[in-house]
Short mmCIF file of C-alpha atoms and ligand atoms in Angstrom, two decimals:
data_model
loop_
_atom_site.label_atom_id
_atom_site.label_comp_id
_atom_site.label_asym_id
_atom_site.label_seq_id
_atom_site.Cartn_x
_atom_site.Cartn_y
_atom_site.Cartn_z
CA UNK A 175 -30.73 -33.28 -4.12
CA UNK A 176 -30.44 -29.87 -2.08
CA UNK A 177 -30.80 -30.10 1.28
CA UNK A 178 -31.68 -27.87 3.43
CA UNK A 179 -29.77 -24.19 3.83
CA UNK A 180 -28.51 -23.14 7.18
CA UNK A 181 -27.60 -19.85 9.03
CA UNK A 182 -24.40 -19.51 10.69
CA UNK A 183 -22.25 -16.22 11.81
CA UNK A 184 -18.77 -15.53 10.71
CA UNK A 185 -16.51 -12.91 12.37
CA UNK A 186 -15.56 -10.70 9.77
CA UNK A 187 -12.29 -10.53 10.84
CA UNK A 188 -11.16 -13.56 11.48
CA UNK A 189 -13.14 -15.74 9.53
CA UNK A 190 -14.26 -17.99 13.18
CA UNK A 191 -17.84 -19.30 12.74
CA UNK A 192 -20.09 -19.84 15.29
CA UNK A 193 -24.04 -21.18 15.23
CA UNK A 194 -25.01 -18.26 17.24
CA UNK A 195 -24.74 -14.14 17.23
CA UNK A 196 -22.32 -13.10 19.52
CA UNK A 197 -21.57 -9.25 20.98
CA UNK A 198 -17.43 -10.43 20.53
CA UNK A 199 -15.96 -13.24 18.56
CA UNK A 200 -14.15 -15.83 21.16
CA UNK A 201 -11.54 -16.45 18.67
CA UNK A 202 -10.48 -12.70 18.00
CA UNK A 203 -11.72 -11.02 20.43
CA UNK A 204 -12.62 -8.39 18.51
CA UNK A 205 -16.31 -6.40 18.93
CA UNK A 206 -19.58 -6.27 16.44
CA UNK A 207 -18.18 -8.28 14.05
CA UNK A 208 -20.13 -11.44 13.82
CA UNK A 209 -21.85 -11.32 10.03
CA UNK A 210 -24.72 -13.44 9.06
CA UNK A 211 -23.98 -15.80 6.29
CA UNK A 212 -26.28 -18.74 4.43
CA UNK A 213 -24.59 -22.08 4.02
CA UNK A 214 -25.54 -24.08 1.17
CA UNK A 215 -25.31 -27.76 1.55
CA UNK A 216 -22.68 -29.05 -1.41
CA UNK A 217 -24.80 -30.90 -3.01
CA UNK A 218 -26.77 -27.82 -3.98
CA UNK A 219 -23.66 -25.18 -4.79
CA UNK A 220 -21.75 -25.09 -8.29
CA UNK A 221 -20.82 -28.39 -9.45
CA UNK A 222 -17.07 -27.50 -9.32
CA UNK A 223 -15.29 -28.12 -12.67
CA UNK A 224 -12.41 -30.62 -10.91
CA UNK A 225 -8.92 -30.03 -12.93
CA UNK A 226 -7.99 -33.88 -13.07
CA UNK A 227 -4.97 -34.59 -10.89
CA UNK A 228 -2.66 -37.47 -10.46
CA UNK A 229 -1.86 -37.88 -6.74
CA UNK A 230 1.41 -38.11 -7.01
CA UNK A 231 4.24 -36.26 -4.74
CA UNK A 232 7.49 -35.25 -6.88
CA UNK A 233 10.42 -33.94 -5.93
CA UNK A 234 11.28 -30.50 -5.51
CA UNK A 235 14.37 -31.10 -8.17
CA UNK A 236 12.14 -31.82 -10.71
CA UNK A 237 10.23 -29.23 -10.63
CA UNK A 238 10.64 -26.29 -13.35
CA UNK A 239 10.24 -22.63 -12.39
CA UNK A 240 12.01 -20.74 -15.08
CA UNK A 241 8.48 -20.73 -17.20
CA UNK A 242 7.08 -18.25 -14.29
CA UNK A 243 5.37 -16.55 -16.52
CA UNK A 244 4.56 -12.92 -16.53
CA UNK A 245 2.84 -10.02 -18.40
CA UNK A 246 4.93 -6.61 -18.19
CA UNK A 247 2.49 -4.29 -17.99
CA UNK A 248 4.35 -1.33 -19.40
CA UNK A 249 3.60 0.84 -16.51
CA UNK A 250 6.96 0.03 -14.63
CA UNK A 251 5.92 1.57 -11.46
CA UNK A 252 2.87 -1.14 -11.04
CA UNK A 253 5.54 -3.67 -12.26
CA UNK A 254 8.09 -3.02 -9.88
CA UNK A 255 4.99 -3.51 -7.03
CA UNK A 256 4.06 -6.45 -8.73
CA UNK A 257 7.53 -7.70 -8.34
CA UNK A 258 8.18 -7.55 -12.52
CA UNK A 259 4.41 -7.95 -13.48
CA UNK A 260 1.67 -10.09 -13.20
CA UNK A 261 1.92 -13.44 -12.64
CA UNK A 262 0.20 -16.14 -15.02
CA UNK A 263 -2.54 -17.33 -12.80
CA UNK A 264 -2.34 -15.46 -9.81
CA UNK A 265 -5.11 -13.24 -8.72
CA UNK A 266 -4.22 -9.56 -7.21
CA UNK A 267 -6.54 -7.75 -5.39
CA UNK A 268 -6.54 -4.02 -5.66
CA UNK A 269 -8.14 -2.01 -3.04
CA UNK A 270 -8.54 1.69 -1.80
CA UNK A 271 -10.96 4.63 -1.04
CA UNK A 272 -13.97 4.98 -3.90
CA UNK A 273 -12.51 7.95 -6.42
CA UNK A 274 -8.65 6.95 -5.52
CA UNK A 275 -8.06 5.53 -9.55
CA UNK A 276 -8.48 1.81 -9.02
CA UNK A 277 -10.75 1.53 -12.24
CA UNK A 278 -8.75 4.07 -13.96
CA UNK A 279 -5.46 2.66 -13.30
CA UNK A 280 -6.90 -0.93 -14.47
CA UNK A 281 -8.11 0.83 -17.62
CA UNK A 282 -4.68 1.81 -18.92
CA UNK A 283 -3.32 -1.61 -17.84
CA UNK A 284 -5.82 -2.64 -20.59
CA UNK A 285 -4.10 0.02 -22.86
CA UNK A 286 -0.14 -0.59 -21.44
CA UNK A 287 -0.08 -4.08 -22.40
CA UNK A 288 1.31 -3.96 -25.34
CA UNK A 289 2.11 -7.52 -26.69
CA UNK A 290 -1.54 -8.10 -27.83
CA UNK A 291 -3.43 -9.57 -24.89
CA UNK A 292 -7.18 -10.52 -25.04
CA UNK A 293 -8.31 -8.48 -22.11
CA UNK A 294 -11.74 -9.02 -20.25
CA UNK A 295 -13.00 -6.02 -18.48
CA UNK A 296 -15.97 -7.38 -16.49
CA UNK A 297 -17.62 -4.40 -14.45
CA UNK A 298 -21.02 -4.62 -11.92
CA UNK A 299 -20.55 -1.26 -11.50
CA UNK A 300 -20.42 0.70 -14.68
CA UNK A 301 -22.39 0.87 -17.70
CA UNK A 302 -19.86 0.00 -21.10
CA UNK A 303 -20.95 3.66 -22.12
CA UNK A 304 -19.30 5.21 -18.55
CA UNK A 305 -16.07 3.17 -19.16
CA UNK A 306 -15.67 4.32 -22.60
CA UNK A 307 -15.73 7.61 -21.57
CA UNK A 308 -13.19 6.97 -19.28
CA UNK A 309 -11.27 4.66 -21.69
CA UNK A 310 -11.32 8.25 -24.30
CA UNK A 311 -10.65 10.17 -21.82
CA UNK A 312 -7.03 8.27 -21.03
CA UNK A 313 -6.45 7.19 -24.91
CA UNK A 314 -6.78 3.82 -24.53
CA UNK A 315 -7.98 2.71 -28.47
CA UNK A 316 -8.03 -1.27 -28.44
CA UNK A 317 -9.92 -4.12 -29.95
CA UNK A 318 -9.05 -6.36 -27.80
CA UNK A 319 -10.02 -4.98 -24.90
CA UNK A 320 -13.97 -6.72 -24.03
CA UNK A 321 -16.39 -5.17 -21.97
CA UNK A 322 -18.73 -7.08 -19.81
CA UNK A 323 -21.01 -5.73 -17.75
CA UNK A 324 -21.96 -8.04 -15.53
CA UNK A 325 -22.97 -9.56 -11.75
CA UNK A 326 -23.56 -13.14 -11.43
CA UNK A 327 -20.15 -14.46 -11.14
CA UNK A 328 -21.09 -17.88 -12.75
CA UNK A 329 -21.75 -16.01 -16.04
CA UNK A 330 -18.89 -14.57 -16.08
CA UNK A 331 -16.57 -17.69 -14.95
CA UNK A 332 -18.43 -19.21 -17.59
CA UNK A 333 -17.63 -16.77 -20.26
CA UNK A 334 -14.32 -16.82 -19.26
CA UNK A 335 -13.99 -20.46 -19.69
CA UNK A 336 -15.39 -19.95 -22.74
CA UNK A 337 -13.47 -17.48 -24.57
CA UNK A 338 -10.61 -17.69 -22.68
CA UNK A 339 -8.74 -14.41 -22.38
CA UNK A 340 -5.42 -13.78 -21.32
CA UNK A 341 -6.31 -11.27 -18.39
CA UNK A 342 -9.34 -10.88 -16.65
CA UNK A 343 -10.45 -7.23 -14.35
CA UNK A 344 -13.14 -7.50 -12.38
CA UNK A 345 -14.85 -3.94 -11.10
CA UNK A 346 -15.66 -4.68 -7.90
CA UNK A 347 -15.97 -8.08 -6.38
CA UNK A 348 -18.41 -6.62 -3.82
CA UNK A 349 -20.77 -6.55 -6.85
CA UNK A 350 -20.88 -10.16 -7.82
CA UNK A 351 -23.11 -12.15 -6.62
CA UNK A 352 -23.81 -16.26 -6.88
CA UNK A 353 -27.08 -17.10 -7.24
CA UNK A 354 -27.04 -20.24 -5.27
CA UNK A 355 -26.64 -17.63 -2.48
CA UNK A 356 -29.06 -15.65 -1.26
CA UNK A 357 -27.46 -13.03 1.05
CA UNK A 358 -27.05 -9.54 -0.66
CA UNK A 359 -24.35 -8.70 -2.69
CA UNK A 360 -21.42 -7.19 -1.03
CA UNK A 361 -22.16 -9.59 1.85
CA UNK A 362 -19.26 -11.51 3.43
CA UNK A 363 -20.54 -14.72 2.08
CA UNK A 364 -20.80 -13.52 -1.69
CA UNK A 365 -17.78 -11.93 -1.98
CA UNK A 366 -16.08 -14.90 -0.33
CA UNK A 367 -17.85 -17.51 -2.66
CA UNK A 368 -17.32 -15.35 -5.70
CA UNK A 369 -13.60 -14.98 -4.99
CA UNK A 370 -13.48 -18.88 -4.51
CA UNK A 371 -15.51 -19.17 -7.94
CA UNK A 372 -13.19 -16.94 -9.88
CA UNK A 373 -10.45 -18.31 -8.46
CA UNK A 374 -10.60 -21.55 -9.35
CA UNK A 375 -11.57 -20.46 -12.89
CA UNK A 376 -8.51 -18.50 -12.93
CA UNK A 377 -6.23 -20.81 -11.69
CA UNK A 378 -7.09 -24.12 -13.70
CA UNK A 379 -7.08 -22.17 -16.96
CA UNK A 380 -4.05 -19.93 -15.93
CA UNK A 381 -5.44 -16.59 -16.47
CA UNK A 382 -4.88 -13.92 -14.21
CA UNK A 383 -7.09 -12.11 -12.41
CA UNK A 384 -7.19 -8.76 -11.01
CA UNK A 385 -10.12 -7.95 -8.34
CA UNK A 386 -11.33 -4.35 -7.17
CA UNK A 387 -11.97 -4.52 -3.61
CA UNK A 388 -13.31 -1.98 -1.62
CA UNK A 389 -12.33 -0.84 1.32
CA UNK A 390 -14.92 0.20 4.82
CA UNK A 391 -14.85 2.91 6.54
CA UNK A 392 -11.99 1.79 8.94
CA UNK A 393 -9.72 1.41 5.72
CA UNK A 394 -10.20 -2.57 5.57
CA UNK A 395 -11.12 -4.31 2.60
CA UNK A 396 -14.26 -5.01 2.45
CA UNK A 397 -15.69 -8.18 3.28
CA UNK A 398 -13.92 -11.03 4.72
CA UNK A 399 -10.82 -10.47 6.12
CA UNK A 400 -9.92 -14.28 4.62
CA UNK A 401 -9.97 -12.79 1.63
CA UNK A 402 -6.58 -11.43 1.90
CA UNK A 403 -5.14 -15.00 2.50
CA UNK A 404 -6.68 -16.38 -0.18
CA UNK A 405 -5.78 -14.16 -3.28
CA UNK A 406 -1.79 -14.51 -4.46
CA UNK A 407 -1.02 -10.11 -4.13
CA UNK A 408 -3.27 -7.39 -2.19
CA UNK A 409 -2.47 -3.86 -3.45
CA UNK A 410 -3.42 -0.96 -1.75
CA UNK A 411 -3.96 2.34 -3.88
CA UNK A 412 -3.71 5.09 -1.35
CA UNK A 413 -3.45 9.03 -1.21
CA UNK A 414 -5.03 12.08 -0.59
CA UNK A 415 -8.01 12.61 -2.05
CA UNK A 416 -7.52 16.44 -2.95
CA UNK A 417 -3.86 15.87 -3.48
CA UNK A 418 -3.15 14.61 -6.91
CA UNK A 419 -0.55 11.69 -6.52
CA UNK A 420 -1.33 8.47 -5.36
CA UNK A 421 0.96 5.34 -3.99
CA UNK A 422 0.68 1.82 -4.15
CA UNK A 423 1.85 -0.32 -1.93
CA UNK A 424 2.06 -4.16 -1.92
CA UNK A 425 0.64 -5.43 1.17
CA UNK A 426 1.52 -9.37 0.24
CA UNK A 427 2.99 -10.62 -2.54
CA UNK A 428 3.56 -14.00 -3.39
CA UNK A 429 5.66 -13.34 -5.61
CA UNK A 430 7.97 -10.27 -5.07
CA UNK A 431 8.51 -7.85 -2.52
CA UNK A 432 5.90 -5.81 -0.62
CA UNK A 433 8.29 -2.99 0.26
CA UNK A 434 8.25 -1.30 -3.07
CA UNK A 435 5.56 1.52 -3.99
CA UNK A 436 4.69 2.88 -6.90
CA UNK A 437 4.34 6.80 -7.43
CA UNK A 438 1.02 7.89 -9.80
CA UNK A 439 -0.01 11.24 -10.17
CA UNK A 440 -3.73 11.92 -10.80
CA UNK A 441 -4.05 14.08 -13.93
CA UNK A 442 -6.47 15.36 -16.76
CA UNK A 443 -5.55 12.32 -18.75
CA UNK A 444 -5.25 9.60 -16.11
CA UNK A 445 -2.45 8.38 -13.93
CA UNK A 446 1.06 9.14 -14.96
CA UNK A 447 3.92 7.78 -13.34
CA UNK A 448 6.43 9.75 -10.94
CA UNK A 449 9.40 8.83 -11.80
CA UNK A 450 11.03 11.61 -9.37
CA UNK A 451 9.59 11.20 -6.25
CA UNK A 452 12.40 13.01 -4.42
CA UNK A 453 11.28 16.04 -6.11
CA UNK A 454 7.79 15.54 -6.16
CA UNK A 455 7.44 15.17 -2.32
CA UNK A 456 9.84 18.43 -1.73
CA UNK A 457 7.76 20.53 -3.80
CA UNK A 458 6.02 23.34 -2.34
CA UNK A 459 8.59 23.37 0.19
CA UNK A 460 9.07 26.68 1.81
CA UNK A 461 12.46 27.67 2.78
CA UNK A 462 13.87 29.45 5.99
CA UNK A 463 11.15 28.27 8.48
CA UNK A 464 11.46 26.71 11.94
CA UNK A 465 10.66 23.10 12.37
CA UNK A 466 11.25 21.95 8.70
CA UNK A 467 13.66 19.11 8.23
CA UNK A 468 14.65 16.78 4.92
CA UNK A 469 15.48 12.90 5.52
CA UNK A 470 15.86 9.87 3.32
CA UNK A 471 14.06 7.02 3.89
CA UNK A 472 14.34 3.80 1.62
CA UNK A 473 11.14 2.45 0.31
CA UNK A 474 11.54 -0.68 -1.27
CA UNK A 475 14.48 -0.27 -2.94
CA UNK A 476 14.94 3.41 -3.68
CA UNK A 477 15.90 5.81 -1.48
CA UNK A 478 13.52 9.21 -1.48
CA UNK A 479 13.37 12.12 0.49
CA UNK A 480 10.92 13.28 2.48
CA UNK A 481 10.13 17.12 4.46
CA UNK A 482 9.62 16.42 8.21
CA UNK A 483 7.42 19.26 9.97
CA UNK A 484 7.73 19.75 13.75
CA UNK A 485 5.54 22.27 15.43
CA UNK A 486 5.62 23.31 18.66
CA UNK A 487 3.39 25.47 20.55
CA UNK A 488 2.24 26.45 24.12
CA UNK A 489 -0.88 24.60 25.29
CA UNK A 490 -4.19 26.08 25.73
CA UNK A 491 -5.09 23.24 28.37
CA UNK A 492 -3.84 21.49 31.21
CA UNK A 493 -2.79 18.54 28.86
CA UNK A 494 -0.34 18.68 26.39
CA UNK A 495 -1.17 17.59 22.99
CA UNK A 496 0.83 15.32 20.83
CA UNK A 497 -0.66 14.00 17.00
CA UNK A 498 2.15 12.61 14.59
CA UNK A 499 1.08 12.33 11.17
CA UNK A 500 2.73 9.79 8.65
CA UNK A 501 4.63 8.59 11.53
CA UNK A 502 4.62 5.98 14.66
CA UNK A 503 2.81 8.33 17.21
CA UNK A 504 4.85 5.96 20.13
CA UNK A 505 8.15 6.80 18.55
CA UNK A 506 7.73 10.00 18.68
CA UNK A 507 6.92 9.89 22.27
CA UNK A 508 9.87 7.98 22.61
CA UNK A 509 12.01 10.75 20.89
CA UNK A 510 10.19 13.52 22.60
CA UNK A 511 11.98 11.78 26.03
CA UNK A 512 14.89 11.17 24.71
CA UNK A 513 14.78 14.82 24.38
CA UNK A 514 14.20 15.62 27.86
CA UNK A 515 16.26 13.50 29.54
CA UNK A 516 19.28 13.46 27.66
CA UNK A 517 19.31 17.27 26.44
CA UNK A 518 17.00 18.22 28.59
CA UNK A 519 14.63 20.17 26.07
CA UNK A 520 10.92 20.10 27.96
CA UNK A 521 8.46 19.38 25.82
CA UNK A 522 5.91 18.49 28.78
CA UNK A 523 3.87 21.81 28.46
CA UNK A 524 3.68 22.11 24.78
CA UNK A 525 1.83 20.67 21.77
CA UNK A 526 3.82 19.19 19.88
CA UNK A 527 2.59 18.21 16.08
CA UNK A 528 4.37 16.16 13.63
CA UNK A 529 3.67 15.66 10.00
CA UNK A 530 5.64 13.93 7.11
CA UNK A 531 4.53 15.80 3.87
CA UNK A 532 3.20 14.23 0.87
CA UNK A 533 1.51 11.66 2.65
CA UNK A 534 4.16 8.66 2.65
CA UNK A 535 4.28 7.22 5.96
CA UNK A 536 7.34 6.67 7.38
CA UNK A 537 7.99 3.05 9.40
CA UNK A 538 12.18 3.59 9.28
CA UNK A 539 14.68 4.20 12.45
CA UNK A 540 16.90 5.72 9.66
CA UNK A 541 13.96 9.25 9.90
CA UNK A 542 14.42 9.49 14.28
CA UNK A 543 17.40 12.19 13.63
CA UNK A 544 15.21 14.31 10.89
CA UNK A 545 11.99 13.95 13.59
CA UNK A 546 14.57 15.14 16.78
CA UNK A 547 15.81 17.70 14.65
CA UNK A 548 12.56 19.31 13.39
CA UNK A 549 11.23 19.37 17.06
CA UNK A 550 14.50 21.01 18.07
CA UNK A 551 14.17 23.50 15.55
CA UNK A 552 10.47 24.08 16.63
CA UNK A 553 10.98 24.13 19.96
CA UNK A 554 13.57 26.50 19.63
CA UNK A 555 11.88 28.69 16.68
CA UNK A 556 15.73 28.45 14.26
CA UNK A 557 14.97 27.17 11.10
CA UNK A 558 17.77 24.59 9.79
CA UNK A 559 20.05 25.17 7.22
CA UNK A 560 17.68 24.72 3.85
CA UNK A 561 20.01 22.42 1.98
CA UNK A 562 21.00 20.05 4.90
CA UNK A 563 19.97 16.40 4.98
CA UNK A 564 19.77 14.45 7.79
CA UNK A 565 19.43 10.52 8.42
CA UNK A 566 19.77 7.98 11.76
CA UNK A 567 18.35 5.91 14.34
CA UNK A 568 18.30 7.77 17.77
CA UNK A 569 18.59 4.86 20.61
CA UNK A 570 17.73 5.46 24.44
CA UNK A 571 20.74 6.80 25.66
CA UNK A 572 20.85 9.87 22.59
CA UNK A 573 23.59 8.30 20.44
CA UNK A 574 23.20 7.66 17.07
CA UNK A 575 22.97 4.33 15.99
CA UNK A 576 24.09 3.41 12.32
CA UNK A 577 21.55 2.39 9.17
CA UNK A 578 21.71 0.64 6.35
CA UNK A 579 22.23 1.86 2.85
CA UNK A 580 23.85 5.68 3.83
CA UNK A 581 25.72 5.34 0.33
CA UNK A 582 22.64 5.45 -1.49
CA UNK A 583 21.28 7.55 0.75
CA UNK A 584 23.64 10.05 0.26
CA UNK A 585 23.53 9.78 -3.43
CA UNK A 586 19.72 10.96 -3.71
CA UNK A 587 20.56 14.06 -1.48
CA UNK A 588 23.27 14.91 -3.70
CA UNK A 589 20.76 14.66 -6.75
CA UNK A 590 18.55 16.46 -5.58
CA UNK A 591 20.96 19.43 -4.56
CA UNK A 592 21.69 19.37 -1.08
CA UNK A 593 24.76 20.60 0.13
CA UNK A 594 25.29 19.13 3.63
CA UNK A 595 24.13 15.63 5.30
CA UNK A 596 23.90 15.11 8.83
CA UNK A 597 24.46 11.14 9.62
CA UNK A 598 25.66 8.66 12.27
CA UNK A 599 29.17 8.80 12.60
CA UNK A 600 29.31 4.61 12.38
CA UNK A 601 27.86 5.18 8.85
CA UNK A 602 30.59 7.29 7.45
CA UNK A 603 32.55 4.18 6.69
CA UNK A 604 29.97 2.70 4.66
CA UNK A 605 30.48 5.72 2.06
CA UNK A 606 32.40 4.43 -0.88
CA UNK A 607 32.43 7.47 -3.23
CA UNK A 608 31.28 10.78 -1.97
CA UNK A 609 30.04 13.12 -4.49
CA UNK A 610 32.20 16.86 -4.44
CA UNK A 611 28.83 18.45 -3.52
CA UNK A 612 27.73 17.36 -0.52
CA UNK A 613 29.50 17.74 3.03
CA UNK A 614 28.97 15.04 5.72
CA UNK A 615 28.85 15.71 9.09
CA UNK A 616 29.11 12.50 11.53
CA UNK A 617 27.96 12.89 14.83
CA UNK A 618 27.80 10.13 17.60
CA UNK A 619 25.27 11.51 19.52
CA UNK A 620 22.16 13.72 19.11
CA UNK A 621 23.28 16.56 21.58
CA UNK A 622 26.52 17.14 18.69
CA UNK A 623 23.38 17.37 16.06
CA UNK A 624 21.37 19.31 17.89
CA UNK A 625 24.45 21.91 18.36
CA UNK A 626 24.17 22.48 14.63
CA UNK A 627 21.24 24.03 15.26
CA UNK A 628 22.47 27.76 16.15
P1 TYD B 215 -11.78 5.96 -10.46
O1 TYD B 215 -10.75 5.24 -11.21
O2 TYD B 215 -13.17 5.92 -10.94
O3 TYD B 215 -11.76 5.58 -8.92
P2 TYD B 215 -12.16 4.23 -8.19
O4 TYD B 215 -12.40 3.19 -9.23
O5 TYD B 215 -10.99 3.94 -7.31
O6 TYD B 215 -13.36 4.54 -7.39
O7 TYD B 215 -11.24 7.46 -10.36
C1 TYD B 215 -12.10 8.46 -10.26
C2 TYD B 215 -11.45 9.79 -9.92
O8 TYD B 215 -10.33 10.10 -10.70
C3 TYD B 215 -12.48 10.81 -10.20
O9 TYD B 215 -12.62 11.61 -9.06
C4 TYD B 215 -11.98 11.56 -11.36
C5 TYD B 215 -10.51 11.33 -11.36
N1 TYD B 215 -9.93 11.26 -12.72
C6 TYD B 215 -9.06 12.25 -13.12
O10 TYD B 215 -8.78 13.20 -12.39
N2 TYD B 215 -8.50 12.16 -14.37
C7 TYD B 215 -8.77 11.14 -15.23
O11 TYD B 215 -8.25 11.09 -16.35
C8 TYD B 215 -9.67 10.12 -14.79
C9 TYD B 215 -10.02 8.96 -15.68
C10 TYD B 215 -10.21 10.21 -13.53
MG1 MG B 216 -14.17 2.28 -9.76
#
């Protein structure tokens, strides 16, 4: 018998509950985010198809994990996210602005996986006619590839039951809705329940599923921020909009790494994978001008370089402005004193704008020397050599600290044709094998790197 439904508010955020509205959630903290949401009593939601378990405990010993089982997508830069594919049973949630490539990139996973793989496409948003244009425009020719166009998530969990595919897509969950429910769709309580719903349907038939999530205006996803713990992987597709490559990043994984991105670019026919990215974020580059500096930064586990810009300019006010772009807006404060007291360089009366092109952003000590060298060169208006390199963490006093993986480091610079490499002197014994090309300079402190600057 249903009894009767009842109103409660859950912070968005945190997921706290509370029978009344509140202004800020007393668990969080955290302003306006109290959401109403409809509870259903039990007896009255899905009856829940229960997998019949023994209760039983065994030991760890016992247990057998060499049949983790996983689908190589084909596309080997959203496999080395994924940590080497996806994951029988998991679910990943892929999120990002609307027009970034989420549908389109999920699209030619339908076409990349190549071992024969019943494929449901289920989509609230688009009509089967838009996603075969899409699916002509990228090439992607396959029968067993299904298209469902559809809403209420307990059709769709039952046609998945049903004709149990290997690999499910579904385009957005902020469409689906339950219709036990009676909020809206897209509201924290039907994305939550429909995520639960799909879920389990996933998980008890071993089926993976990959959800479209979108994000709101702040850049979270979408809906309730317990969403993130509940799915196995969140991937976040980011990138310019009018730029045409795209990253994305691995915010958890349950089963890899989340330090590895993948490189897309955004093209006539789709997404194509970088397999350069060195080169692709030094393009454009403009030589012989002040404030411009290269450094290598290790995402994941691949080194690539990356063009620092440092500008510096007099202020038109009383206050000094200071905007860092792609890069920890406190560390560069902290570099900007560093600066001052130990070379004593005044920044104090100028704006000061940093940037990191190609829109990676950069969370690494190992990029401090690159950022004090670019506002050196910027203060001082002397462009840098245009084939030096330069890597290190700067600490407090203005000596340069060592970082991991200079030999690889120093590998990609030679690659990609640079001639000279400015690095902590405490890394020079990490170097193994030094290509013929490449001259490194070791310097113990920042005021023997800054001299290069002439
Ligand atoms: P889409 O995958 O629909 O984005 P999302 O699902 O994340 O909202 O991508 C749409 C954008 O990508 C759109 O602006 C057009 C562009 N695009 C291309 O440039 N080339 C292509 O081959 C495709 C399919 C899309
Ligand atoms: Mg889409």
């Amino acid at each position: 018998m249903a009894g009767k439904s009842k109103t409660v508010y859950v912070c968005s955020e945190c997921g706290c509950e509370s029978p009344k509205w509140m202004g800020r959630c007393s668990e969080c903290g955290a302003w306006n985010t109290m959401v109403e949401d409809v509870r259903i009593p039990k007896s009255a939601a899905v009856p829940q198809t229960k997998p019949a378990h023994s209760f039983s405990a065994r030991p760890l010993s016992s247990i057998n994990a060499d049949d983790e089982h996983r689908f190589v997508t084909g596309i080997s830069e959203l496999d080395r996210v994924l940590g080497g594919g996806i994951v029988k049973g998991s679910v990943v949630l892929l999120s990002g602005d609307p027009g970034i490539g989420k549908s389109t990139i999920l699209l030619q996973v339908c076409g990349a996986l190549q071992n024969g793989l019943d494929i449901l496409y289920v989509s609230g948003e688009e009509s089967p006619v838009q996603i075969k244009l899409r699916a002509k425009r990228i090439g992607l020719e396959s029968e067993r590839v299904s298209i469902m166009s559809e809403t209420d998530v307990q059709t769709v969990c039952e046609y998945i039951a049903s004709a149990k595919p290997d690999l499910v897509i579904v385009d957005s969950i902020q469409t689906m809705q339950h219709s036990d429910i009676s909020s809206s769709p897209g509201s924290i309580v039907q994305v939550r329940e429909s995520t639960n719903l799909l879920l389990r349907t996933g998980k008890s038939l071993d089926i993976p599923v990959i959800l479209v999530g979108h994000v709101n205006k702040g850049g979270d996803i979408a809906g309730p921020k317990v969403l993130e713990h509940i799915v196995d992987t969140v991937l976040y597709f980011e990138g310019e909009r009018n730029q045409s490559y795209r990253i994305l990043r691995a915010i958890k994984n349950r089963f890899g790494s989340t330090n590895e991105i993948g490189v897309f670019e955004m093209g006539e026919a789709g997404l194509t994978e970088v397999e350069n990215p060195s080169a692709m974020m030094l393009s454009g580059r403009m030589s012989d001008v002040s404030g411009g500096c290269i450094t290598c930064v290790i995402e994941g586990t691949r080194p690539i370089l990356a063009e620092v810009q440092g500008l510096v300019a007099a202020t038109g006010f009383g206050n000094a402005r200071r905007t860092a772009t792609g890069f920890d807006y406190n560390r560069l404060n902290l570099l900007l004193a560093v600066l001052e007291k130990r070379l004593g360089l005044y920044y104090s009366n100028l704006d000061t704008y940093l940037n990191i092109v190609g829109g990676i952003r950069i969370d690494e000590p190992a990029a401090d020397l690159a950022v004090a060298l670019s506002l050196v060169s910027g203060l001082r208006d002397i462009p840098l050599p245009d084939d030096l390199v330069a890597f290190g963490e700067i600490g407090l006093s203005g000596e340069l600290r060592s970082v991991p993986r200079a030999q690889a480091r120093i590998t990609e610079a030679a690659r990609m044709g640079f001639k000279q490499c400015v690095l902590p002197f405490a890394c020079l014994k990490q170097i193994t094998s030094c290509p013929d090309t490449i001259k490194l300079i070791g310097v113990r402190r920042l005021s023997e790197a800054v001299s290069l600057i002439r």
